[in-house]
Amino acid sequence: MAYNPAAYEAKRRGYMNDYAATGATNAYTQFLSKQRGQRDLADMYKQYDKAAPQVVAGYGRRGLNSANVKSGAFAQGVQDFATERVSNTSQAQQALSAQDAQDTLVNTQLGDRYKQNLTDLEADKTFQIEQDAKELLRLKAGY
């Protein structure tokens, strides 16, 4: 088979179009994922901010927190609430960071696959040109 520059260019454009389309889809998916994660984290902060006065008021209704009374149960309850808030929001932030790392890996792999496809295409092109040159030399020599 003789080297065909049009076929080579068509394959190259196909790889480029695939890379661009997949990259755009990934970028949009990652944008939505990040937006969703940040929104979930913001909602979590709002829920804890809304719940904090209710937790304190609950201890006040039971007489465990007032101007003159500060019970150990109240102190422990508030500490547990704060610990839970920090733990849960930290886990949500870590999940968001892990998703970012995964998205970065996907983008890196996409770029690597594109580069490898182009490298393979160039190798095929070089091999075909080499084979065509050998065939021409063979024909010229009369074999």
JSON list of C-alpha atoms in Angstrom, two decimals:
[
{"chain": "A", "resi": 1, "resn": "MET", "atom": "CA", "xyz": [0.00, 0.00, 0.00]},
{"chain": "A", "resi": 2, "resn": "ALA", "atom": "CA", "xyz": [1.46, 3.34, -0.98]},
{"chain": "A", "resi": 3, "resn": "TYR", "atom": "CA", "xyz": [1.72, 6.24, 1.43]},
{"chain": "A", "resi": 4, "resn": "ASN", "atom": "CA", "xyz": [-1.40, 8.38, 1.19]},
{"chain": "A", "resi": 5, "resn": "PRO", "atom": "CA", "xyz": [-1.00, 11.85, 2.76]},
{"chain": "A", "resi": 6, "resn": "ALA", "atom": "CA", "xyz": [-4.77, 12.44, 2.68]},
{"chain": "A", "resi": 7, "resn": "ALA", "atom": "CA", "xyz": [-5.46, 9.29, 4.71]},
{"chain": "A", "resi": 8, "resn": "TYR", "atom": "CA", "xyz": [-2.73, 10.22, 7.17]},
{"chain": "A", "resi": 9, "resn": "GLU", "atom": "CA", "xyz": [-4.16, 13.73, 7.56]},
{"chain": "A", "resi": 10, "resn": "ALA", "atom": "CA", "xyz": [-7.69, 12.37, 8.00]},
{"chain": "A", "resi": 11, "resn": "LYS", "atom": "CA", "xyz": [-6.53, 10.08, 10.82]},
{"chain": "A", "resi": 12, "resn": "ARG", "atom": "CA", "xyz": [-4.61, 12.91, 12.45]},
{"chain": "A", "resi": 13, "resn": "ARG", "atom": "CA", "xyz": [-7.66, 15.20, 12.29]},
{"chain": "A", "resi": 14, "resn": "GLY", "atom": "CA", "xyz": [-9.81, 12.38, 13.67]},
{"chain": "A", "resi": 15, "resn": "TYR", "atom": "CA", "xyz": [-7.51, 12.00, 16.66]},
{"chain": "A", "resi": 16, "resn": "MET", "atom": "CA", "xyz": [-7.47, 15.76, 17.16]},
{"chain": "A", "resi": 17, "resn": "ASN", "atom": "CA", "xyz": [-11.27, 16.01, 16.95]},
{"chain": "A", "resi": 18, "resn": "ASP", "atom": "CA", "xyz": [-11.70, 13.11, 19.36]},
{"chain": "A", "resi": 19, "resn": "TYR", "atom": "CA", "xyz": [-9.25, 14.72, 21.79]},
{"chain": "A", "resi": 20, "resn": "ALA", "atom": "CA", "xyz": [-11.00, 18.08, 21.56]},
{"chain": "A", "resi": 21, "resn": "ALA", "atom": "CA", "xyz": [-14.52, 16.66, 21.91]},
{"chain": "A", "resi": 22, "resn": "THR", "atom": "CA", "xyz": [-13.62, 14.37, 24.79]},
{"chain": "A", "resi": 23, "resn": "GLY", "atom": "CA", "xyz": [-11.67, 17.16, 26.47]},
{"chain": "A", "resi": 24, "resn": "ALA", "atom": "CA", "xyz": [-14.60, 19.55, 26.20]},
{"chain": "A", "resi": 25, "resn": "THR", "atom": "CA", "xyz": [-17.00, 16.96, 27.58]},
{"chain": "A", "resi": 26, "resn": "ASN", "atom": "CA", "xyz": [-14.63, 16.18, 30.45]},
{"chain": "A", "resi": 27, "resn": "ALA", "atom": "CA", "xyz": [-14.14, 19.86, 31.22]},
{"chain": "A", "resi": 28, "resn": "TYR", "atom": "CA", "xyz": [-17.88, 20.46, 31.42]},
{"chain": "A", "resi": 29, "resn": "THR", "atom": "CA", "xyz": [-18.43, 17.33, 33.52]},
{"chain": "A", "resi": 30, "resn": "GLN", "atom": "CA", "xyz": [-15.64, 18.41, 35.86]},
{"chain": "A", "resi": 31, "resn": "PHE", "atom": "CA", "xyz": [-17.09, 21.92, 36.11]},
{"chain": "A", "resi": 32, "resn": "LEU", "atom": "CA", "xyz": [-20.48, 20.50, 37.09]},
{"chain": "A", "resi": 33, "resn": "SER", "atom": "CA", "xyz": [-18.92, 18.07, 39.55]},
{"chain": "A", "resi": 34, "resn": "LYS", "atom": "CA", "xyz": [-16.90, 20.80, 41.23]},
{"chain": "A", "resi": 35, "resn": "GLN", "atom": "CA", "xyz": [-19.90, 23.11, 41.34]},
{"chain": "A", "resi": 36, "resn": "ARG", "atom": "CA", "xyz": [-22.05, 20.36, 42.86]},
{"chain": "A", "resi": 37, "resn": "GLY", "atom": "CA", "xyz": [-19.39, 19.53, 45.47]},
{"chain": "A", "resi": 38, "resn": "GLN", "atom": "CA", "xyz": [-18.97, 23.16, 46.46]},
{"chain": "A", "resi": 39, "resn": "ARG", "atom": "CA", "xyz": [-22.72, 23.62, 46.66]},
{"chain": "A", "resi": 40, "resn": "ASP", "atom": "CA", "xyz": [-23.04, 20.52, 48.87]},
{"chain": "A", "resi": 41, "resn": "LEU", "atom": "CA", "xyz": [-20.27, 21.83, 51.12]},
{"chain": "A", "resi": 42, "resn": "ALA", "atom": "CA", "xyz": [-21.93, 25.25, 51.36]},
{"chain": "A", "resi": 43, "resn": "ASP", "atom": "CA", "xyz": [-25.26, 23.58, 52.20]},
{"chain": "A", "resi": 44, "resn": "MET", "atom": "CA", "xyz": [-23.54, 21.58, 54.92]},
{"chain": "A", "resi": 45, "resn": "TYR", "atom": "CA", "xyz": [-22.09, 24.76, 56.44]},
{"chain": "A", "resi": 46, "resn": "LYS", "atom": "CA", "xyz": [-25.54, 26.40, 56.33]},
{"chain": "A", "resi": 47, "resn": "GLN", "atom": "CA", "xyz": [-27.15, 23.39, 58.02]},
{"chain": "A", "resi": 48, "resn": "TYR", "atom": "CA", "xyz": [-24.59, 23.43, 60.82]},
{"chain": "A", "resi": 49, "resn": "ASP", "atom": "CA", "xyz": [-24.90, 27.21, 61.21]},
{"chain": "A", "resi": 50, "resn": "LYS", "atom": "CA", "xyz": [-28.68, 26.83, 61.44]},
{"chain": "A", "resi": 51, "resn": "ALA", "atom": "CA", "xyz": [-28.45, 23.91, 63.88]},
{"chain": "A", "resi": 52, "resn": "ALA", "atom": "CA", "xyz": [-25.96, 25.53, 66.29]},
{"chain": "A", "resi": 53, "resn": "PRO", "atom": "CA", "xyz": [-28.46, 27.87, 68.00]},
{"chain": "A", "resi": 54, "resn": "GLN", "atom": "CA", "xyz": [-30.95, 25.00, 68.27]},
{"chain": "A", "resi": 55, "resn": "VAL", "atom": "CA", "xyz": [-28.36, 22.82, 69.99]},
{"chain": "A", "resi": 56, "resn": "VAL", "atom": "CA", "xyz": [-27.57, 25.58, 72.50]},
{"chain": "A", "resi": 57, "resn": "ALA", "atom": "CA", "xyz": [-31.27, 26.33, 73.02]},
{"chain": "A", "resi": 58, "resn": "GLY", "atom": "CA", "xyz": [-31.98, 22.65, 73.64]},
{"chain": "A", "resi": 59, "resn": "TYR", "atom": "CA", "xyz": [-29.58, 22.65, 76.57]},
{"chain": "A", "resi": 60, "resn": "GLY", "atom": "CA", "xyz": [-31.10, 25.91, 77.82]},
{"chain": "A", "resi": 61, "resn": "ARG", "atom": "CA", "xyz": [-34.63, 24.42, 77.79]},
{"chain": "A", "resi": 62, "resn": "ARG", "atom": "CA", "xyz": [-33.39, 21.58, 79.98]},
{"chain": "A", "resi": 63, "resn": "GLY", "atom": "CA", "xyz": [-31.78, 24.03, 82.39]},
{"chain": "A", "resi": 64, "resn": "LEU", "atom": "CA", "xyz": [-28.23, 22.97, 81.50]},
{"chain": "A", "resi": 65, "resn": "ASN", "atom": "CA", "xyz": [-27.20, 26.34, 80.08]},
{"chain": "A", "resi": 66, "resn": "SER", "atom": "CA", "xyz": [-28.09, 29.79, 81.38]},
{"chain": "A", "resi": 67, "resn": "ALA", "atom": "CA", "xyz": [-26.40, 32.92, 82.63]},
{"chain": "A", "resi": 68, "resn": "ASN", "atom": "CA", "xyz": [-25.62, 31.27, 85.97]},
{"chain": "A", "resi": 69, "resn": "VAL", "atom": "CA", "xyz": [-25.41, 27.60, 84.92]},
{"chain": "A", "resi": 70, "resn": "LYS", "atom": "CA", "xyz": [-22.82, 26.00, 82.63]},
{"chain": "A", "resi": 71, "resn": "SER", "atom": "CA", "xyz": [-23.09, 22.25, 82.93]},
{"chain": "A", "resi": 72, "resn": "GLY", "atom": "CA", "xyz": [-20.57, 19.67, 81.82]},
{"chain": "A", "resi": 73, "resn": "ALA", "atom": "CA", "xyz": [-23.25, 18.09, 79.64]},
{"chain": "A", "resi": 74, "resn": "PHE", "atom": "CA", "xyz": [-23.68, 21.39, 77.82]},
{"chain": "A", "resi": 75, "resn": "ALA", "atom": "CA", "xyz": [-19.93, 21.80, 77.33]},
{"chain": "A", "resi": 76, "resn": "GLN", "atom": "CA", "xyz": [-19.59, 18.22, 76.09]},
{"chain": "A", "resi": 77, "resn": "GLY", "atom": "CA", "xyz": [-22.62, 18.56, 73.80]},
{"chain": "A", "resi": 78, "resn": "VAL", "atom": "CA", "xyz": [-21.30, 21.73, 72.20]},
{"chain": "A", "resi": 79, "resn": "GLN", "atom": "CA", "xyz": [-17.86, 20.19, 71.84]},
{"chain": "A", "resi": 80, "resn": "ASP", "atom": "CA", "xyz": [-19.36, 17.08, 70.20]},
{"chain": "A", "resi": 81, "resn": "PHE", "atom": "CA", "xyz": [-21.39, 19.26, 67.84]},
{"chain": "A", "resi": 82, "resn": "ALA", "atom": "CA", "xyz": [-18.30, 21.26, 66.86]},
{"chain": "A", "resi": 83, "resn": "THR", "atom": "CA", "xyz": [-16.23, 18.09, 66.43]},
{"chain": "A", "resi": 84, "resn": "GLU", "atom": "CA", "xyz": [-18.91, 16.57, 64.21]},
{"chain": "A", "resi": 85, "resn": "ARG", "atom": "CA", "xyz": [-19.07, 19.75, 62.12]},
{"chain": "A", "resi": 86, "resn": "VAL", "atom": "CA", "xyz": [-15.32, 19.85, 61.61]},
{"chain": "A", "resi": 87, "resn": "SER", "atom": "CA", "xyz": [-15.17, 16.13, 60.84]},
{"chain": "A", "resi": 88, "resn": "ASN", "atom": "CA", "xyz": [-18.04, 16.15, 58.33]},
{"chain": "A", "resi": 89, "resn": "THR", "atom": "CA", "xyz": [-16.98, 19.30, 56.52]},
{"chain": "A", "resi": 90, "resn": "SER", "atom": "CA", "xyz": [-13.39, 18.06, 56.40]},
{"chain": "A", "resi": 91, "resn": "GLN", "atom": "CA", "xyz": [-14.54, 14.80, 54.83]},
{"chain": "A", "resi": 92, "resn": "ALA", "atom": "CA", "xyz": [-16.59, 16.72, 52.27]},
{"chain": "A", "resi": 93, "resn": "GLN", "atom": "CA", "xyz": [-13.58, 18.90, 51.41]},
{"chain": "A", "resi": 94, "resn": "GLN", "atom": "CA", "xyz": [-11.37, 15.82, 51.09]},
{"chain": "A", "resi": 95, "resn": "ALA", "atom": "CA", "xyz": [-13.92, 14.22, 48.77]},
{"chain": "A", "resi": 96, "resn": "LEU", "atom": "CA", "xyz": [-13.91, 17.38, 46.66]},
{"chain": "A", "resi": 97, "resn": "SER", "atom": "CA", "xyz": [-10.11, 17.35, 46.55]},
{"chain": "A", "resi": 98, "resn": "ALA", "atom": "CA", "xyz": [-10.08, 13.67, 45.62]},
{"chain": "A", "resi": 99, "resn": "GLN", "atom": "CA", "xyz": [-12.52, 14.37, 42.78]},
{"chain": "A", "resi": 100, "resn": "ASP", "atom": "CA", "xyz": [-10.25, 17.19, 41.57]},
{"chain": "A", "resi": 101, "resn": "ALA", "atom": "CA", "xyz": [-7.28, 14.82, 41.61]},
{"chain": "A", "resi": 102, "resn": "GLN", "atom": "CA", "xyz": [-9.28, 12.22, 39.67]},
{"chain": "A", "resi": 103, "resn": "ASP", "atom": "CA", "xyz": [-10.31, 14.84, 37.11]},
{"chain": "A", "resi": 104, "resn": "THR", "atom": "CA", "xyz": [-6.69, 15.90, 36.69]},
{"chain": "A", "resi": 105, "resn": "LEU", "atom": "CA", "xyz": [-5.67, 12.29, 36.17]},
{"chain": "A", "resi": 106, "resn": "VAL", "atom": "CA", "xyz": [-8.39, 11.80, 33.53]},
{"chain": "A", "resi": 107, "resn": "ASN", "atom": "CA", "xyz": [-7.19, 14.91, 31.68]},
{"chain": "A", "resi": 108, "resn": "THR", "atom": "CA", "xyz": [-3.59, 13.75, 31.84]},
{"chain": "A", "resi": 109, "resn": "GLN", "atom": "CA", "xyz": [-4.52, 10.32, 30.52]},
{"chain": "A", "resi": 110, "resn": "LEU", "atom": "CA", "xyz": [-6.53, 11.88, 27.70]},
{"chain": "A", "resi": 111, "resn": "GLY", "atom": "CA", "xyz": [-3.56, 14.01, 26.68]},
{"chain": "A", "resi": 112, "resn": "ASP", "atom": "CA", "xyz": [-1.20, 11.06, 26.90]},
{"chain": "A", "resi": 113, "resn": "ARG", "atom": "CA", "xyz": [-3.52, 8.91, 24.77]},
{"chain": "A", "resi": 114, "resn": "TYR", "atom": "CA", "xyz": [-3.71, 11.68, 22.15]},
{"chain": "A", "resi": 115, "resn": "LYS", "atom": "CA", "xyz": [0.08, 12.03, 22.06]},
{"chain": "A", "resi": 116, "resn": "GLN", "atom": "CA", "xyz": [0.51, 8.26, 21.81]},
{"chain": "A", "resi": 117, "resn": "ASN", "atom": "CA", "xyz": [-1.99, 8.07, 18.95]},
{"chain": "A", "resi": 118, "resn": "LEU", "atom": "CA", "xyz": [-0.06, 10.76, 17.08]},
{"chain": "A", "resi": 119, "resn": "THR", "atom": "CA", "xyz": [3.23, 9.01, 17.79]},
{"chain": "A", "resi": 120, "resn": "ASP", "atom": "CA", "xyz": [1.83, 5.72, 16.50]},
{"chain": "A", "resi": 121, "resn": "LEU", "atom": "CA", "xyz": [0.44, 7.45, 13.43]},
{"chain": "A", "resi": 122, "resn": "GLU", "atom": "CA", "xyz": [3.84, 9.02, 12.70]},
{"chain": "A", "resi": 123, "resn": "ALA", "atom": "CA", "xyz": [5.52, 5.63, 13.13]},
{"chain": "A", "resi": 124, "resn": "ASP", "atom": "CA", "xyz": [3.03, 4.04, 10.71]},
{"chain": "A", "resi": 125, "resn": "LYS", "atom": "CA", "xyz": [3.64, 6.88, 8.25]},
{"chain": "A", "resi": 126, "resn": "THR", "atom": "CA", "xyz": [7.41, 6.48, 8.50]},
{"chain": "A", "resi": 127, "resn": "PHE", "atom": "CA", "xyz": [7.17, 2.72, 8.07]},
{"chain": "A", "resi": 128, "resn": "GLN", "atom": "CA", "xyz": [4.93, 3.07, 5.01]},
{"chain": "A", "resi": 129, "resn": "ILE", "atom": "CA", "xyz": [7.24, 5.63, 3.40]},
{"chain": "A", "resi": 130, "resn": "GLU", "atom": "CA", "xyz": [10.18, 3.31, 4.11]},
{"chain": "A", "resi": 131, "resn": "GLN", "atom": "CA", "xyz": [8.35, 0.39, 2.51]},
{"chain": "A", "resi": 132, "resn": "ASP", "atom": "CA", "xyz": [7.41, 2.51, -0.51]},
{"chain": "A", "resi": 133, "resn": "ALA", "atom": "CA", "xyz": [11.03, 3.60, -0.92]},
{"chain": "A", "resi": 134, "resn": "LYS", "atom": "CA", "xyz": [12.23, -0.01, -0.77]},
{"chain": "A", "resi": 135, "resn": "GLU", "atom": "CA", "xyz": [9.63, -0.99, -3.36]},
{"chain": "A", "resi": 136, "resn": "LEU", "atom": "CA", "xyz": [10.72, 1.86, -5.64]},
{"chain": "A", "resi": 137, "resn": "LEU", "atom": "CA", "xyz": [14.36, 0.84, -5.30]},
{"chain": "A", "resi": 138, "resn": "ARG", "atom": "CA", "xyz": [13.42, -2.77, -6.06]},
{"chain": "A", "resi": 139, "resn": "LEU", "atom": "CA", "xyz": [11.47, -1.70, -9.14]},
{"chain": "A", "resi": 140, "resn": "LYS", "atom": "CA", "xyz": [14.29, 0.60, -10.28]},
{"chain": "A", "resi": 141, "resn": "ALA", "atom": "CA", "xyz": [16.81, -2.22, -9.92]},
{"chain": "A", "resi": 142, "resn": "GLY", "atom": "CA", "xyz": [14.52, -4.44, -12.00]},
{"chain": "A", "resi": 143, "resn": "TYR", "atom": "CA", "xyz": [13.70, -7.13, -9.43]}
]
